PDB file of N, CA and C in Angstrom:
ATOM      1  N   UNK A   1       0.848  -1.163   0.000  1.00 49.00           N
ATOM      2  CA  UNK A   1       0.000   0.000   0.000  1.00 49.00           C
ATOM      3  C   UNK A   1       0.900   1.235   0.000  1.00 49.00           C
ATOM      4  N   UNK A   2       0.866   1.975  -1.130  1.00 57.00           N
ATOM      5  CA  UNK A   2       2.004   3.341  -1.432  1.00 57.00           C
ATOM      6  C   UNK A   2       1.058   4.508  -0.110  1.00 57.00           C
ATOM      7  N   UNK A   3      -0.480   5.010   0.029  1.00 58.00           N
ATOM      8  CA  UNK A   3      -1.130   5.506   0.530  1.00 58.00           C
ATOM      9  C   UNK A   3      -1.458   5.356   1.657  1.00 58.00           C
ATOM     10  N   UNK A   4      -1.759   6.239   2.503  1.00 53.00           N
ATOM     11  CA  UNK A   4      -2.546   6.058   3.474  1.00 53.00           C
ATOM     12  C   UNK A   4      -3.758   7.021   4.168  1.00 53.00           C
ATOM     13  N   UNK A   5      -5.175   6.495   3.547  1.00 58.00           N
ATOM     14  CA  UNK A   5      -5.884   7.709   3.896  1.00 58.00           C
ATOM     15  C   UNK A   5      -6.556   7.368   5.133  1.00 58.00           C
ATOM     16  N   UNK A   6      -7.226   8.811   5.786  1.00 60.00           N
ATOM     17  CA  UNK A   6      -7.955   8.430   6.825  1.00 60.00           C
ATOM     18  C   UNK A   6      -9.553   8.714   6.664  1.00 60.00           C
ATOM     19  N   UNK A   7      -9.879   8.186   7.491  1.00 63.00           N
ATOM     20  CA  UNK A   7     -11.629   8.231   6.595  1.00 63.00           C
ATOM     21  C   UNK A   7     -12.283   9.103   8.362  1.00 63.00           C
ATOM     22  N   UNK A   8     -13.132   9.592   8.100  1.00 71.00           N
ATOM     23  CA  UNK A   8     -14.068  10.503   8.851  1.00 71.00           C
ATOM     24  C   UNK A   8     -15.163   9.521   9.994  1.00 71.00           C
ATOM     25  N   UNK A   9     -14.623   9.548  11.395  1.00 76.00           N
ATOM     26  CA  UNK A   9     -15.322   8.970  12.434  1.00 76.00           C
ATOM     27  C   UNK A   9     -16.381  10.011  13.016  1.00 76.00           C
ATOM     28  N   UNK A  10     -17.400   9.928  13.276  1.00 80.00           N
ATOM     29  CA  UNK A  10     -18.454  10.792  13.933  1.00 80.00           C
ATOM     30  C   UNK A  10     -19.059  10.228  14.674  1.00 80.00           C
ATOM     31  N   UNK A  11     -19.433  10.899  16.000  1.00 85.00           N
ATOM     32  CA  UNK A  11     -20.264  10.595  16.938  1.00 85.00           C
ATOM     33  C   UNK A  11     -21.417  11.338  16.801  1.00 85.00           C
ATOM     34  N   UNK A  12     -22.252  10.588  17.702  1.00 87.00           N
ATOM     35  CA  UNK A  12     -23.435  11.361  18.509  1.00 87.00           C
ATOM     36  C   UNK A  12     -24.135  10.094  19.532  1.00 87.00           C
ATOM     37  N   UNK A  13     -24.371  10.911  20.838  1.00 88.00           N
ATOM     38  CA  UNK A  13     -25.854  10.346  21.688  1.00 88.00           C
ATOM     39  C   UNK A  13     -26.709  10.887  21.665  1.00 88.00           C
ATOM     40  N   UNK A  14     -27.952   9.789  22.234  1.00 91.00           N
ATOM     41  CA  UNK A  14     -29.214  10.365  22.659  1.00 91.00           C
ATOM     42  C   UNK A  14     -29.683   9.565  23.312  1.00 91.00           C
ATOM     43  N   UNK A  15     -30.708   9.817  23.999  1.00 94.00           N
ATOM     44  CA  UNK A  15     -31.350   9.528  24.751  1.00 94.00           C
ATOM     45  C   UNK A  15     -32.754   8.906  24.117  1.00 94.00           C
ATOM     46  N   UNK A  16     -33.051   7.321  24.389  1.00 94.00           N
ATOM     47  CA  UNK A  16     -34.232   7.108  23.921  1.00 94.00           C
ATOM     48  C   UNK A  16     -34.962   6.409  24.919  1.00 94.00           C
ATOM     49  N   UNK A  17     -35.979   6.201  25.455  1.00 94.00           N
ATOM     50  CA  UNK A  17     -36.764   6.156  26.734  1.00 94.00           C
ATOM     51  C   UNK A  17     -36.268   5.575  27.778  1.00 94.00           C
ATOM     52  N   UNK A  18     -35.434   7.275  28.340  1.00 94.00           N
ATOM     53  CA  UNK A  18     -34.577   7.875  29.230  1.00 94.00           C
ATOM     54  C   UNK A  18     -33.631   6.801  29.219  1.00 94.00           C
ATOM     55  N   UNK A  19     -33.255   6.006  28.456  1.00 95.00           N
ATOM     56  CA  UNK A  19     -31.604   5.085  28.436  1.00 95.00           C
ATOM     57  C   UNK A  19     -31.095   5.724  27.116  1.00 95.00           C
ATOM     58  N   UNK A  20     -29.738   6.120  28.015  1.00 94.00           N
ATOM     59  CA  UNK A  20     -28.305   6.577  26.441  1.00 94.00           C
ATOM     60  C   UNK A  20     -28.216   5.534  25.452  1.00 94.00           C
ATOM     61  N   UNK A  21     -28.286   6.069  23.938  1.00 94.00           N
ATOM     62  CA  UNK A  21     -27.771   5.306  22.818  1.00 94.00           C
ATOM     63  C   UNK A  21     -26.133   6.079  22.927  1.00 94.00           C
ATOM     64  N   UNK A  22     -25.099   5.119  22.874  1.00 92.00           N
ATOM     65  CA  UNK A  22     -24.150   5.798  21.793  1.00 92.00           C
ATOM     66  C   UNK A  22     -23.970   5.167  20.698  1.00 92.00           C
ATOM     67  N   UNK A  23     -23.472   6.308  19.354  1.00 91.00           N
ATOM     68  CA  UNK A  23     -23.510   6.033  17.758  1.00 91.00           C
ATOM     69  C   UNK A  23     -22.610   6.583  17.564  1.00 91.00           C
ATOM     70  N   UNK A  24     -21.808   6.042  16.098  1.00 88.00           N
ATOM     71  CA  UNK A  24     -20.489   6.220  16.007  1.00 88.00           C
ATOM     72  C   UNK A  24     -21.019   6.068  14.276  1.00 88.00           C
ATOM     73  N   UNK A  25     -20.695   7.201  13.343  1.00 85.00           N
ATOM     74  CA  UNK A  25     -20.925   6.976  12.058  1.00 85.00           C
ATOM     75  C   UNK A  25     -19.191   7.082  11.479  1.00 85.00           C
ATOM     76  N   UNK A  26     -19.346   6.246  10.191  1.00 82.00           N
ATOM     77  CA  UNK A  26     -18.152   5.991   9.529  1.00 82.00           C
ATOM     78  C   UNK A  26     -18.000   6.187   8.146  1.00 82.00           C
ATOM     79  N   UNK A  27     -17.404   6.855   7.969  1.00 78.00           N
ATOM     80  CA  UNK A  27     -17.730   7.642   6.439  1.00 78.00           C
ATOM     81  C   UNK A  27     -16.117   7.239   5.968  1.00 78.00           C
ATOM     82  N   UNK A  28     -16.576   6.304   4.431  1.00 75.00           N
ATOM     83  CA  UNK A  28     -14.904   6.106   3.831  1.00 75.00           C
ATOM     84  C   UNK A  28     -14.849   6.517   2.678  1.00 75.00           C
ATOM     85  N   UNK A  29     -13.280   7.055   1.897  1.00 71.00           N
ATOM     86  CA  UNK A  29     -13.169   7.751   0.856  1.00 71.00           C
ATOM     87  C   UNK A  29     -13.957   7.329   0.104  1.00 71.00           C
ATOM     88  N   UNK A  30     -14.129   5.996   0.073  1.00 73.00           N
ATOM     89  CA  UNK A  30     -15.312   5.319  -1.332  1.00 73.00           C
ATOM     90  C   UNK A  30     -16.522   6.018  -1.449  1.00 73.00           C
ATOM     91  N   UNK A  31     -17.227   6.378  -0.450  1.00 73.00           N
ATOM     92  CA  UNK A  31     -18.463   6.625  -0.447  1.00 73.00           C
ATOM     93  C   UNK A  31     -19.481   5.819   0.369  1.00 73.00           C
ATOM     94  N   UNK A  32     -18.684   4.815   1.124  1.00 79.00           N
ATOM     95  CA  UNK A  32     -19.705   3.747   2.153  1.00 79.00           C
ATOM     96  C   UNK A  32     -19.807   4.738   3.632  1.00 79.00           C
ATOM     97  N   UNK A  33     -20.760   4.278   4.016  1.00 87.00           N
ATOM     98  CA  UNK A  33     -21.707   5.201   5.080  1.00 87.00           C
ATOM     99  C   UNK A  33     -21.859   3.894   6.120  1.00 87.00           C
ATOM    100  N   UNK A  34     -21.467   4.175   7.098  1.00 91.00           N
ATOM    101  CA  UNK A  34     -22.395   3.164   8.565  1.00 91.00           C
ATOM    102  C   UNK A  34     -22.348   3.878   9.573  1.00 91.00           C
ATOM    103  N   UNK A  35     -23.562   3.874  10.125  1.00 92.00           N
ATOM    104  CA  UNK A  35     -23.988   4.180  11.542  1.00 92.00           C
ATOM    105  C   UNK A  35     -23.963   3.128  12.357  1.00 92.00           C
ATOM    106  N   UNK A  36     -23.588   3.145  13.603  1.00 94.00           N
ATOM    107  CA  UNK A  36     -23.438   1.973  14.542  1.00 94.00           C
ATOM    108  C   UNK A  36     -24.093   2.512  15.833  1.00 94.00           C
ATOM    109  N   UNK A  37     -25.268   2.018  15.808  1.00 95.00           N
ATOM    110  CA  UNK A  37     -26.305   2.546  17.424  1.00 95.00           C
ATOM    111  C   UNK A  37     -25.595   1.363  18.477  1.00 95.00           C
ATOM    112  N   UNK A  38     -25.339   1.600  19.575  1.00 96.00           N
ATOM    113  CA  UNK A  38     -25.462   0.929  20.995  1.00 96.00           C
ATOM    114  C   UNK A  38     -26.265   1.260  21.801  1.00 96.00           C
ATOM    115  N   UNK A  39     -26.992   0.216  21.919  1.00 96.00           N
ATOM    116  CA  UNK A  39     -28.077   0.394  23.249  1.00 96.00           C
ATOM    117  C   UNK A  39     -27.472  -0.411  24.093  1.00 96.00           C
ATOM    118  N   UNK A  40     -28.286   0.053  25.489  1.00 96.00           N
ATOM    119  CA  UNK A  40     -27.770  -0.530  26.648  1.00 96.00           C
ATOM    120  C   UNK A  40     -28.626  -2.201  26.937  1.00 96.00           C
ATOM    121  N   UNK A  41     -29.667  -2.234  26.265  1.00 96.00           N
ATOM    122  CA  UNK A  41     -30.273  -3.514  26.150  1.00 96.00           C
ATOM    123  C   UNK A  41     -30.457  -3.930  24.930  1.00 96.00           C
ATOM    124  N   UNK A  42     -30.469  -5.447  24.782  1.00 97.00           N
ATOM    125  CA  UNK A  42     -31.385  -5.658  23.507  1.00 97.00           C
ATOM    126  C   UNK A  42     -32.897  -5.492  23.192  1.00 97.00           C
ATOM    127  N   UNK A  43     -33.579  -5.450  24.122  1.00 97.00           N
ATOM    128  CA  UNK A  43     -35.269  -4.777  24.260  1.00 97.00           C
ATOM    129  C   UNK A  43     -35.260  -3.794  23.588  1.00 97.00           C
ATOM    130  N   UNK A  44     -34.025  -2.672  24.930  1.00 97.00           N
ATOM    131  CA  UNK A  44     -34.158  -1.366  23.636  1.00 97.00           C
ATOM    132  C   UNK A  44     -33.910  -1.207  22.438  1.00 97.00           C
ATOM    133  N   UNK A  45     -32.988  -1.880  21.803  1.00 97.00           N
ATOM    134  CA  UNK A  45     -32.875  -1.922  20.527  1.00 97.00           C
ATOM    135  C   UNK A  45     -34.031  -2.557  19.360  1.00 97.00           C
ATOM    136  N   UNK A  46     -34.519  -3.763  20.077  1.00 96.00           N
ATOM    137  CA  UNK A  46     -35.633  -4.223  19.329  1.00 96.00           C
ATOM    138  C   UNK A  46     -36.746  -3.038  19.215  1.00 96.00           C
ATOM    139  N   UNK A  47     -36.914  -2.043  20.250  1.00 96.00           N
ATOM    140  CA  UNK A  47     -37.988  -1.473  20.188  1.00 96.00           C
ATOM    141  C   UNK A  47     -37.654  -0.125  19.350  1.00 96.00           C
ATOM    142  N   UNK A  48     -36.610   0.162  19.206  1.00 96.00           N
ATOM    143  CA  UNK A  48     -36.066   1.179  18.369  1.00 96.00           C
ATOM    144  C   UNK A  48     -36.060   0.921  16.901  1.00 96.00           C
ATOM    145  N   UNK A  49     -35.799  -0.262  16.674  1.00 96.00           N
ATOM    146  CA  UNK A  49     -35.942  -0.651  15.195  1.00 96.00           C
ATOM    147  C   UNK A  49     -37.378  -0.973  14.978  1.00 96.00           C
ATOM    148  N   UNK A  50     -37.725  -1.017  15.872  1.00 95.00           N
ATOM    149  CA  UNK A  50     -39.431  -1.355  15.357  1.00 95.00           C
ATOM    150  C   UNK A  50     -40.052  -0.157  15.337  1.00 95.00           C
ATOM    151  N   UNK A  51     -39.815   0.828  15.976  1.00 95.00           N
ATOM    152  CA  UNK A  51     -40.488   1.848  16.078  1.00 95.00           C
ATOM    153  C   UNK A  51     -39.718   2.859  14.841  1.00 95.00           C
ATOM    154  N   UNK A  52     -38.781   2.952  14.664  1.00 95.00           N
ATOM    155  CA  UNK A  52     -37.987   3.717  13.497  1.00 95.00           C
ATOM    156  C   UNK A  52     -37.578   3.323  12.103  1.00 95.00           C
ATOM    157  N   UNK A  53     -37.197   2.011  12.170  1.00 95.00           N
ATOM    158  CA  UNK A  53     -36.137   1.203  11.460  1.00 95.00           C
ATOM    159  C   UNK A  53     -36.714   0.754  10.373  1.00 95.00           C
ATOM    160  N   UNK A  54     -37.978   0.222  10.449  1.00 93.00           N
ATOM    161  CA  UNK A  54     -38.658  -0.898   9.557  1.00 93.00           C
ATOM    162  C   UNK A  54     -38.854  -0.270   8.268  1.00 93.00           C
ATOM    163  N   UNK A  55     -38.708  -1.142   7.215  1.00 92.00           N
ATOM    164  CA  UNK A  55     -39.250  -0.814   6.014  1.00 92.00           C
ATOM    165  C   UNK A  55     -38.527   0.384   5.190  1.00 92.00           C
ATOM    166  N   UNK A  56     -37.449   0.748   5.959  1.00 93.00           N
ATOM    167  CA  UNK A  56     -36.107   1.756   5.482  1.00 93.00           C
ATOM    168  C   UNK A  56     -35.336   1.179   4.226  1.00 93.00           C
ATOM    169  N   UNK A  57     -35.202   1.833   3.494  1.00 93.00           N
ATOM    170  CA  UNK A  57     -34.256   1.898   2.500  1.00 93.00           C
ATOM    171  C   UNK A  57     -32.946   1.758   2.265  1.00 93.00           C
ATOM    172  N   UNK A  58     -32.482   1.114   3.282  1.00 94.00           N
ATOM    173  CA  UNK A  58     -30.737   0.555   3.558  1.00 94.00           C
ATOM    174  C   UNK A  58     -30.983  -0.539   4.601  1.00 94.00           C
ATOM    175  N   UNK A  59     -30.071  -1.135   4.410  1.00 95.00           N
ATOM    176  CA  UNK A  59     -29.617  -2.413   5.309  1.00 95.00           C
ATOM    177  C   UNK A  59     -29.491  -2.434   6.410  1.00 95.00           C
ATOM    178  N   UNK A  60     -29.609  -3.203   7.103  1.00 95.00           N
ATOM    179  CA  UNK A  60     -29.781  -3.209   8.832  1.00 95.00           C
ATOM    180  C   UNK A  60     -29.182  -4.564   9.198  1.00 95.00           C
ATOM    181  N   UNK A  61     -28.149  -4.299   9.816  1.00 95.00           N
ATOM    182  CA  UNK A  61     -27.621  -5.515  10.696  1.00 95.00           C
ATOM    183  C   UNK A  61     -27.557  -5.598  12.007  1.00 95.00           C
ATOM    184  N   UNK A  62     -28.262  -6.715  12.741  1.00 94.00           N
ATOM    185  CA  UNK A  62     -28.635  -6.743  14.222  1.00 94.00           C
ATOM    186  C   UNK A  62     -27.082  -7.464  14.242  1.00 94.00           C
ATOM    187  N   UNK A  63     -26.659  -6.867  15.981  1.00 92.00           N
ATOM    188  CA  UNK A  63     -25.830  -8.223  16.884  1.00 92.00           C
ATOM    189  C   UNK A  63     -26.209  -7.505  18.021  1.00 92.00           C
ATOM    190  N   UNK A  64     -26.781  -8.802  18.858  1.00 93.00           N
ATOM    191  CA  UNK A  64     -27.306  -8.052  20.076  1.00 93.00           C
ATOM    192  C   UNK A  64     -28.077  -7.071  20.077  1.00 93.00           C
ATOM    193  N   UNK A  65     -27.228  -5.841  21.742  1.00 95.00           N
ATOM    194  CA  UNK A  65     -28.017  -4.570  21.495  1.00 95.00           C
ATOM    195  C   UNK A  65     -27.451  -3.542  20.634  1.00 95.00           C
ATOM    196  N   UNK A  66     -26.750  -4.123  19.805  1.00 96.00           N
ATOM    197  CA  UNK A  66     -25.915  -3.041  18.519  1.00 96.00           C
ATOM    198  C   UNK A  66     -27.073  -3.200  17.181  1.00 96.00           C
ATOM    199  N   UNK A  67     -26.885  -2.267  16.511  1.00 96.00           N
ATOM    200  CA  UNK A  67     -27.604  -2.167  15.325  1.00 96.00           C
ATOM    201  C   UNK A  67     -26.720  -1.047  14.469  1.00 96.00           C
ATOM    202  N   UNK A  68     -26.617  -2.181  13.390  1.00 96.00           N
ATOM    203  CA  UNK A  68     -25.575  -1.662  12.483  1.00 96.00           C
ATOM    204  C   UNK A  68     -26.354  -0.846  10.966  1.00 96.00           C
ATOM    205  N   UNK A  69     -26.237   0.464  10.549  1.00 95.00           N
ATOM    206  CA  UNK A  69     -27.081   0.990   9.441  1.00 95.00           C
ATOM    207  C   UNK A  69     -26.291   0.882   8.513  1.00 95.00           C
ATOM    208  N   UNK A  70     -26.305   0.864   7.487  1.00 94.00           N
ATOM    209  CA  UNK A  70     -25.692   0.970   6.195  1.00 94.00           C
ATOM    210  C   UNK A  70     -26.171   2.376   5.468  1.00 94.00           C
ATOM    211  N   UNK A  71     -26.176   3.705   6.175  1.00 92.00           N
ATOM    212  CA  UNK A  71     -26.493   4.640   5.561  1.00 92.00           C
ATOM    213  C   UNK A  71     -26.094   5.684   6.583  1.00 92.00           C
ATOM    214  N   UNK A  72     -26.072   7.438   6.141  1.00 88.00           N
ATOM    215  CA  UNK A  72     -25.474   7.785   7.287  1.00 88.00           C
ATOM    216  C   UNK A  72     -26.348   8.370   8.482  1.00 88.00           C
ATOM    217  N   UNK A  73     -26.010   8.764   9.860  1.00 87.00           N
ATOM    218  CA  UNK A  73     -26.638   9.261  10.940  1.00 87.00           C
ATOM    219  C   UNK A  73     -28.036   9.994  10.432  1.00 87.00           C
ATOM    220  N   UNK A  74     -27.578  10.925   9.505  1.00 88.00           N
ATOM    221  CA  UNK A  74     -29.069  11.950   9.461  1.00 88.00           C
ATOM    222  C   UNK A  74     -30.073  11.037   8.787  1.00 88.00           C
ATOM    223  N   UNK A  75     -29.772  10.446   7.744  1.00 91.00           N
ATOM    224  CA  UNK A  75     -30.901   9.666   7.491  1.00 91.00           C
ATOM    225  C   UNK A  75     -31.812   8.372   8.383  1.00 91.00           C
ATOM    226  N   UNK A  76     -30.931   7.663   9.249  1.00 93.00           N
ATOM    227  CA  UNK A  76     -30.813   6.765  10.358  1.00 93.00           C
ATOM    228  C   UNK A  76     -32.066   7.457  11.097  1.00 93.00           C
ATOM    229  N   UNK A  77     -31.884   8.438  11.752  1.00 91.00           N
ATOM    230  CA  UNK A  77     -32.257   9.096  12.816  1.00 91.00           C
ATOM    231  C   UNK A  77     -33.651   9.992  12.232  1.00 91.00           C
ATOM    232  N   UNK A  78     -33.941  10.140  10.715  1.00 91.00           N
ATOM    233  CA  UNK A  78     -34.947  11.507  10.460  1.00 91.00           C
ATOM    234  C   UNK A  78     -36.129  10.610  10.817  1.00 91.00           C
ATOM    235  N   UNK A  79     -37.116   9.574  11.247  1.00 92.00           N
ATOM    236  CA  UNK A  79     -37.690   9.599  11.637  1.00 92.00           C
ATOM    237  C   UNK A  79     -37.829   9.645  12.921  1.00 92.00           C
ATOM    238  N   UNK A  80     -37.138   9.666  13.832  1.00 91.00           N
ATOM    239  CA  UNK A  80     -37.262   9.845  15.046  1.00 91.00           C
ATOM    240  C   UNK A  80     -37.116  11.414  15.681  1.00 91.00           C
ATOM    241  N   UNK A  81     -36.836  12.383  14.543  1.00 85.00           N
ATOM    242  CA  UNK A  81     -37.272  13.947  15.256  1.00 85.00           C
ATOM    243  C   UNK A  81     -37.761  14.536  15.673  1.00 85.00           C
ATOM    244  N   UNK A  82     -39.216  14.608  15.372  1.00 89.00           N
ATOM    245  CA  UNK A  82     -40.102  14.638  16.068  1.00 89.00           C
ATOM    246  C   UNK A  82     -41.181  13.969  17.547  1.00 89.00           C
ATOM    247  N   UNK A  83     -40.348  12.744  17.285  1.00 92.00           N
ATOM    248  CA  UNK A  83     -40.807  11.677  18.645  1.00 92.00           C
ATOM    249  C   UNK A  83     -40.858  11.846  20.428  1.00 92.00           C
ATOM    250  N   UNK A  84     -41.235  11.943  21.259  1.00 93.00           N
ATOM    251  CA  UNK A  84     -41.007  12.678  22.168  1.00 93.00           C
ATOM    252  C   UNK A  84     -39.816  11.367  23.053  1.00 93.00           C
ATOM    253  N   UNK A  85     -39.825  10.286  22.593  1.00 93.00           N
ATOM    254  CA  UNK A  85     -38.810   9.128  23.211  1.00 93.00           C
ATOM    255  C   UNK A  85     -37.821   9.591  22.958  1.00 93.00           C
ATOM    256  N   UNK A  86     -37.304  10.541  21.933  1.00 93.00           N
ATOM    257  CA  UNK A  86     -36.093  10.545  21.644  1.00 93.00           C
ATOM    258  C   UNK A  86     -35.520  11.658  22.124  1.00 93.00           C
ATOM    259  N   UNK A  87     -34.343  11.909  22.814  1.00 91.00           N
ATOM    260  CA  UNK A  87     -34.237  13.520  23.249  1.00 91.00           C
ATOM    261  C   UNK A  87     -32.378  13.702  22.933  1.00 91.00           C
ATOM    262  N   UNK A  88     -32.031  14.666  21.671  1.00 86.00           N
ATOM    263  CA  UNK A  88     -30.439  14.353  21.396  1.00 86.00           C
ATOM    264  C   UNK A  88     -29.684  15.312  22.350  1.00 86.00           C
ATOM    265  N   UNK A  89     -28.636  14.442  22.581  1.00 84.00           N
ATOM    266  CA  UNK A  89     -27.789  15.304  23.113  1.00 84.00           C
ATOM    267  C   UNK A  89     -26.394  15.764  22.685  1.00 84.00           C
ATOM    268  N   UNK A  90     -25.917  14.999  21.791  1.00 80.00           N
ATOM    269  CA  UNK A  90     -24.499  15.350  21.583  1.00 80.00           C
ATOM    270  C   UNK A  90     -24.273  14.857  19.873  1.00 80.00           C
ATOM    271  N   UNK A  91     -23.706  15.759  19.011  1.00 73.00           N
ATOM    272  CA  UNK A  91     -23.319  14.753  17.497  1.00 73.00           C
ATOM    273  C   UNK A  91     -22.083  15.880  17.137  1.00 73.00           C
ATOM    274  N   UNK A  92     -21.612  15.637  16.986  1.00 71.00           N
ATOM    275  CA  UNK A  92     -20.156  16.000  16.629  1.00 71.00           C
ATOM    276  C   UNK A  92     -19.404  15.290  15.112  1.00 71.00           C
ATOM    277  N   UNK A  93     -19.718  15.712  13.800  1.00 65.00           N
ATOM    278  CA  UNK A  93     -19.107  15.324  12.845  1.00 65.00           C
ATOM    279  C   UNK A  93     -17.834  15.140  12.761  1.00 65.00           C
ATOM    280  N   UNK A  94     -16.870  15.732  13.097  1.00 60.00           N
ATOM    281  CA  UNK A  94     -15.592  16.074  13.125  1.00 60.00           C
ATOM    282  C   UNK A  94     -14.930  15.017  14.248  1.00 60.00           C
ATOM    283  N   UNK A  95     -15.695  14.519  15.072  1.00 51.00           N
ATOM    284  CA  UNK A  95     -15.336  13.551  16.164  1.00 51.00           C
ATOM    285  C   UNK A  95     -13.662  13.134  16.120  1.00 51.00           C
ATOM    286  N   UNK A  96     -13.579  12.496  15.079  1.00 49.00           N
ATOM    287  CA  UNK A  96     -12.096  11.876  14.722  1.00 49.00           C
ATOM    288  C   UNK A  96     -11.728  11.621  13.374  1.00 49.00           C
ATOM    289  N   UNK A  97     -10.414  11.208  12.728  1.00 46.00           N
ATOM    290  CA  UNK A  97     -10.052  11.675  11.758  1.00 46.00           C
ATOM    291  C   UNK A  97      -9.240  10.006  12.129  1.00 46.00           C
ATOM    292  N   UNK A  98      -9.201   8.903  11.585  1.00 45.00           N
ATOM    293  CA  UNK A  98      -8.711   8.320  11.659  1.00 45.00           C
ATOM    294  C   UNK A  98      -9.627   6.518  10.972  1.00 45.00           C
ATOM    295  N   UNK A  99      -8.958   5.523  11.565  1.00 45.00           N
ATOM    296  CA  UNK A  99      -9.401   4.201  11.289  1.00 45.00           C
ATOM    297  C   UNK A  99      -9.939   3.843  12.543  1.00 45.00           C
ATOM    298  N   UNK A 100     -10.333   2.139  12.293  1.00 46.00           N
ATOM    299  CA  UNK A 100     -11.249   1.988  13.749  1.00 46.00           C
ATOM    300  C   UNK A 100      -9.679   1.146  14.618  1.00 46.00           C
ATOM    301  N   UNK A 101      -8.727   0.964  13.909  1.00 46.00           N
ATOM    302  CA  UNK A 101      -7.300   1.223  14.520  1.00 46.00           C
ATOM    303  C   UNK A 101      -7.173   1.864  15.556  1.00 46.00           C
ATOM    304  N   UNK A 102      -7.119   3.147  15.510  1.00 46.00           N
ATOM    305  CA  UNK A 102      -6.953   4.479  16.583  1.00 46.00           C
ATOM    306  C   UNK A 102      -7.681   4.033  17.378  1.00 46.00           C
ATOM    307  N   UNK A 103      -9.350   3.743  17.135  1.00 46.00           N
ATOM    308  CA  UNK A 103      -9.964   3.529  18.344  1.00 46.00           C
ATOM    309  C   UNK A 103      -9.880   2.689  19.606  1.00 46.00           C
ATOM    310  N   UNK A 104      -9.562   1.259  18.704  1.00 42.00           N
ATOM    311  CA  UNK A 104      -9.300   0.586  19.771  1.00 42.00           C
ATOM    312  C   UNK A 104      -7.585   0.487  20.506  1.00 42.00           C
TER     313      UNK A 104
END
């Protein structure tokens, strides 16, 4: 490998009936997009994809209480703006500048 690029890490939480999600979106030079929700249960997550998720236009991969999007944060999240379960608190695009290397 002559190159080495770094691709664009972003966060954000929120709050969805009163338990923290954290999400971590991943944006690479190609053009691939993933959002990665953590819930603190798998309930909550089942009930988040049922209530938001279904019938969406990108891919969805369950493990556990993780739920993996294949598209990025704003689209992930635009039905849940108006919802009163959902209350955001933090998204930061700029989060990190690196691979999932750095992270761990």
């Amino acid at each position: 490998m002559d190159t080495y690029c770094e691709n664009t890490m972003e966060f954000a939480d929120f709050m969805f009936e009163r338990q923290k999600v954290v999400c971590y979106g991943l944006k690479n030079n190609m053009g691939g997009t993933t959002t990665i929700l953590n819930f603190p249960s798998r309930a909550l997550a089942d009930e988040f994809v049922s209530a938001f998720l279904r019938g969406r236009a990108f891919d969805i991969v369950r493990n556990d209480a993780q739920v993996i999007c294949l598209a990025d944060y704003d689209r992930v999240m635009r039905r849940s703006d108006d919802d009163p379960r959902v209350r955001f608190l933090n998204y930061n695009r700029d989060f990190m500048m690196g691979t999932l290397a750095h992270v761990v």
